[in-house]
XYZ file of C-alpha atoms in Angstrom:
258
model
C 34.583 -23.374 39.471
C 37.505 -23.284 37.003
C 38.171 -26.972 37.618
C 34.494 -27.795 37.070
C 34.412 -25.866 33.774
C 37.657 -27.509 32.648
C 36.211 -30.919 33.473
C 33.039 -30.224 31.508
C 35.048 -29.061 28.495
C 37.208 -32.176 28.709
C 34.079 -34.324 28.773
C 32.684 -32.428 25.782
C 35.927 -33.051 23.892
C 35.747 -36.792 24.634
C 32.153 -36.960 23.433
C 32.950 -34.989 20.283
C 35.945 -37.194 19.467
C 33.903 -40.334 20.089
C 31.438 -39.331 17.349
C 34.176 -39.406 14.710
C 34.480 -42.610 12.638
C 37.304 -45.121 13.083
C 39.498 -45.902 10.085
C 39.553 -49.578 11.030
C 35.898 -49.798 9.988
C 37.234 -50.277 6.442
C 40.241 -52.382 7.396
C 40.649 -55.392 5.149
C 39.092 -53.790 2.070
C 41.924 -53.652 -0.457
C 40.107 -51.161 -2.681
C 40.384 -48.189 -0.353
C 42.763 -46.604 2.148
C 41.339 -43.743 4.210
C 42.500 -41.727 7.217
C 41.572 -38.439 8.858
C 42.371 -36.205 11.807
C 40.617 -33.304 13.531
C 42.591 -31.008 15.864
C 40.466 -28.335 17.579
C 41.988 -24.905 18.150
C 40.447 -24.915 21.638
C 39.152 -27.673 23.905
C 36.356 -28.366 21.419
C 36.033 -27.424 17.763
C 33.658 -26.820 14.910
C 35.293 -29.008 12.260
C 33.736 -32.338 11.362
C 34.376 -35.355 9.215
C 32.600 -38.622 8.647
C 32.747 -41.678 6.410
C 30.677 -44.846 6.234
C 29.479 -47.455 3.763
C 26.187 -47.002 1.958
C 26.414 -50.586 0.693
C 29.076 -53.119 -0.322
C 30.539 -50.924 -3.043
C 29.738 -47.293 -2.159
C 31.566 -45.203 0.434
C 30.190 -41.887 1.673
C 32.539 -39.279 3.172
C 32.209 -35.708 4.402
C 34.433 -32.899 5.683
C 32.863 -29.761 7.145
C 33.727 -26.565 8.967
C 31.309 -24.621 11.171
C 31.812 -20.861 11.203
C 33.687 -19.997 14.390
C 35.302 -22.243 16.951
C 34.932 -23.275 20.553
C 31.957 -24.763 22.394
C 29.150 -23.171 20.369
C 30.723 -24.316 17.097
C 31.249 -27.824 18.464
C 27.588 -28.150 19.451
C 26.454 -27.017 16.012
C 29.031 -29.353 14.483
C 27.530 -32.334 16.321
C 23.999 -31.396 15.264
C 25.038 -30.825 11.637
C 26.930 -34.128 11.433
C 24.012 -36.081 12.895
C 21.450 -34.451 10.593
C 23.609 -34.976 7.497
C 24.216 -38.638 8.298
C 20.531 -39.202 9.013
C 19.530 -37.568 5.725
C 22.082 -39.663 3.820
C 21.035 -42.982 5.346
C 17.353 -42.244 4.744
C 17.988 -41.648 1.045
C 21.126 -43.655 0.308
C 20.281 -43.947 -3.399
C 19.754 -40.195 -3.899
C 21.989 -37.983 -6.007
C 24.770 -36.268 -4.019
C 23.329 -32.851 -4.919
C 19.938 -33.905 -3.596
C 21.550 -35.143 -0.384
C 23.293 -31.796 0.101
C 20.015 -29.948 -0.528
C 18.141 -32.085 2.017
C 20.914 -31.698 4.591
C 20.950 -27.937 4.009
C 17.222 -27.709 4.697
C 17.548 -29.876 7.827
C 20.469 -27.937 9.323
C 18.907 -24.565 8.440
C 15.596 -25.316 10.134
C 16.561 -24.546 13.757
C 19.475 -22.149 13.393
C 18.565 -19.075 15.392
C 22.237 -18.182 15.867
C 22.598 -17.891 12.061
C 25.664 -20.132 11.964
C 26.735 -21.711 8.692
C 28.751 -24.765 7.665
C 31.043 -25.277 4.696
C 31.072 -28.913 3.573
C 32.504 -31.188 0.917
C 30.706 -34.523 0.533
C 31.392 -37.403 -1.814
C 30.231 -40.900 -2.701
C 32.941 -43.168 -4.109
C 32.115 -46.344 -6.016
C 34.809 -48.700 -4.766
C 34.579 -50.928 -7.852
C 34.636 -48.327 -10.631
C 36.348 -45.371 -8.950
C 33.461 -43.084 -9.952
C 33.359 -40.197 -7.495
C 30.169 -38.137 -7.149
C 30.685 -35.047 -5.023
C 29.200 -31.724 -3.964
C 30.940 -28.704 -2.476
C 29.035 -26.308 -0.204
C 31.423 -23.376 0.083
C 34.373 -25.507 1.191
C 38.059 -25.367 0.190
C 38.557 -27.139 -3.146
C 40.015 -30.613 -2.486
C 43.293 -31.849 -3.978
C 43.894 -34.790 -6.318
C 47.292 -36.491 -6.609
C 48.314 -39.394 -8.841
C 51.781 -41.018 -9.056
C 51.797 -40.497 -12.833
C 51.243 -36.735 -12.551
C 53.753 -34.049 -11.658
C 51.157 -31.458 -10.641
C 48.348 -31.425 -8.120
C 44.812 -31.007 -9.446
C 41.943 -29.274 -7.651
C 38.255 -30.136 -7.710
C 36.596 -26.812 -8.485
C 33.073 -27.658 -9.655
C 29.906 -29.143 -8.159
C 29.816 -26.193 -5.813
C 27.292 -23.951 -4.070
C 26.983 -21.759 -0.963
C 27.709 -22.986 2.576
C 24.957 -24.873 4.376
C 22.497 -22.500 6.097
C 23.423 -19.591 3.817
C 20.356 -20.272 1.602
C 17.946 -22.808 3.108
C 16.225 -23.613 -0.221
C 19.292 -23.768 -2.486
C 19.267 -26.661 -4.974
C 22.787 -28.094 -5.067
C 24.173 -29.842 -8.139
C 26.946 -32.377 -7.841
C 29.994 -33.098 -9.985
C 31.758 -36.284 -11.080
C 35.346 -37.424 -11.322
C 36.663 -40.791 -12.494
C 39.435 -41.721 -10.078
C 42.362 -43.708 -11.424
C 43.860 -46.626 -9.483
C 46.390 -45.206 -7.032
C 44.900 -41.717 -7.095
C 44.704 -39.835 -3.825
C 42.103 -37.293 -2.701
C 42.900 -34.828 0.093
C 40.242 -32.653 1.736
C 41.270 -30.047 4.322
C 39.691 -27.251 6.328
C 41.074 -23.724 6.475
C 42.893 -24.560 9.689
C 45.571 -25.929 7.341
C 45.817 -23.207 4.702
C 45.276 -20.389 7.224
C 47.698 -21.663 9.869
C 50.049 -18.848 10.899
C 53.665 -18.763 11.977
C 54.883 -16.416 14.778
C 55.275 -13.625 12.175
C 51.599 -14.145 11.141
C 52.483 -15.455 7.684
C 49.949 -17.953 6.321
C 50.753 -21.562 5.487
C 48.727 -21.185 2.296
C 47.402 -23.539 -0.342
C 50.639 -23.285 -2.351
C 52.471 -25.159 0.413
C 49.822 -27.872 0.364
C 50.198 -28.221 -3.411
C 53.985 -28.397 -3.048
C 54.077 -31.073 -0.358
C 51.266 -33.378 -1.509
C 53.081 -34.804 -4.563
C 55.993 -35.783 -2.310
C 53.677 -37.318 0.259
C 50.947 -38.832 -1.878
C 52.661 -39.368 -5.213
C 54.283 -42.605 -4.113
C 53.189 -45.508 -2.013
C 52.547 -43.666 1.255
C 49.504 -44.745 3.190
C 46.600 -42.379 3.773
C 47.568 -42.217 7.451
C 51.136 -41.397 6.509
C 50.002 -38.497 4.309
C 47.676 -37.135 7.005
C 50.347 -37.308 9.701
C 53.070 -35.799 7.495
C 50.891 -32.877 6.375
C 49.810 -32.197 9.946
C 53.433 -32.300 11.108
C 54.464 -29.874 8.362
C 51.751 -27.413 9.385
C 52.794 -27.667 13.038
C 56.457 -27.141 12.120
C 55.488 -24.052 10.113
C 53.418 -22.653 13.002
C 56.390 -23.123 15.352
C 54.247 -22.981 18.464
C 52.025 -20.072 17.398
C 48.457 -20.262 18.702
C 46.167 -22.010 16.172
C 43.928 -19.619 14.274
C 41.308 -22.280 13.577
C 40.462 -25.944 13.921
C 42.471 -28.233 11.629
C 41.033 -31.207 9.769
C 42.603 -33.401 7.080
C 40.933 -36.333 5.322
C 42.871 -38.437 2.808
C 41.652 -41.387 0.787
C 43.407 -43.409 -1.893
C 41.512 -45.654 -4.298
C 43.588 -48.689 -5.163
C 41.291 -49.971 -7.872
C 38.651 -52.706 -8.192
C 39.121 -56.055 -6.561
C 37.991 -58.230 -3.720
C 36.580 -56.389 -0.753
C 38.468 -58.631 1.615
């Protein structure tokens, strides 16, 4: 029976991982570099991320975190991701706040377990660098540019987590990205990672390491891998407190799509 359960969980993990997008979908487009990782605390997890083109010049991306972890969170994660993507593709020209409101209503409809999802979603114009975004109770993302010495945080365009208020009207925010600027979105599996003494990794460590990682010419994959490695080194083998997800994108500026 233990082997059967382990096999089913392994199959669930494969299915969950297979729903995540591949970075090579954007390979060859010189305007953007994007990478992400999702490491569940158990066999399956409740974190999610997604990115896909809305058209030739607009890229949609999302990072989310379902309350809790394990199998129940992973099932709700899969449902939430599918509903959000469906809502976005049905109304690809809608405002990002409207998209978040529609997704909130969709995910809230059949939620008898009263779970909720924090989410940060954005639409990046690959020609102008205009970033429209909306934050539903998620950790504020980080912005890094080679010309800056300090990390900036996106702290507007926010509202409650999805499913907290089914009829909430979200309002988005805007940011004009500069060529070379890097955006990093994480879940609390990064900031709340603990070492053996139960000290937290914390957002201050993220703000300290990102300029070194993203301030130069490092690729998005390089930043993701280095940040993940730093968190794992800090944890020093301690059991993960939560699922860990990191999404990094760098806008290189307008140009040929390739």
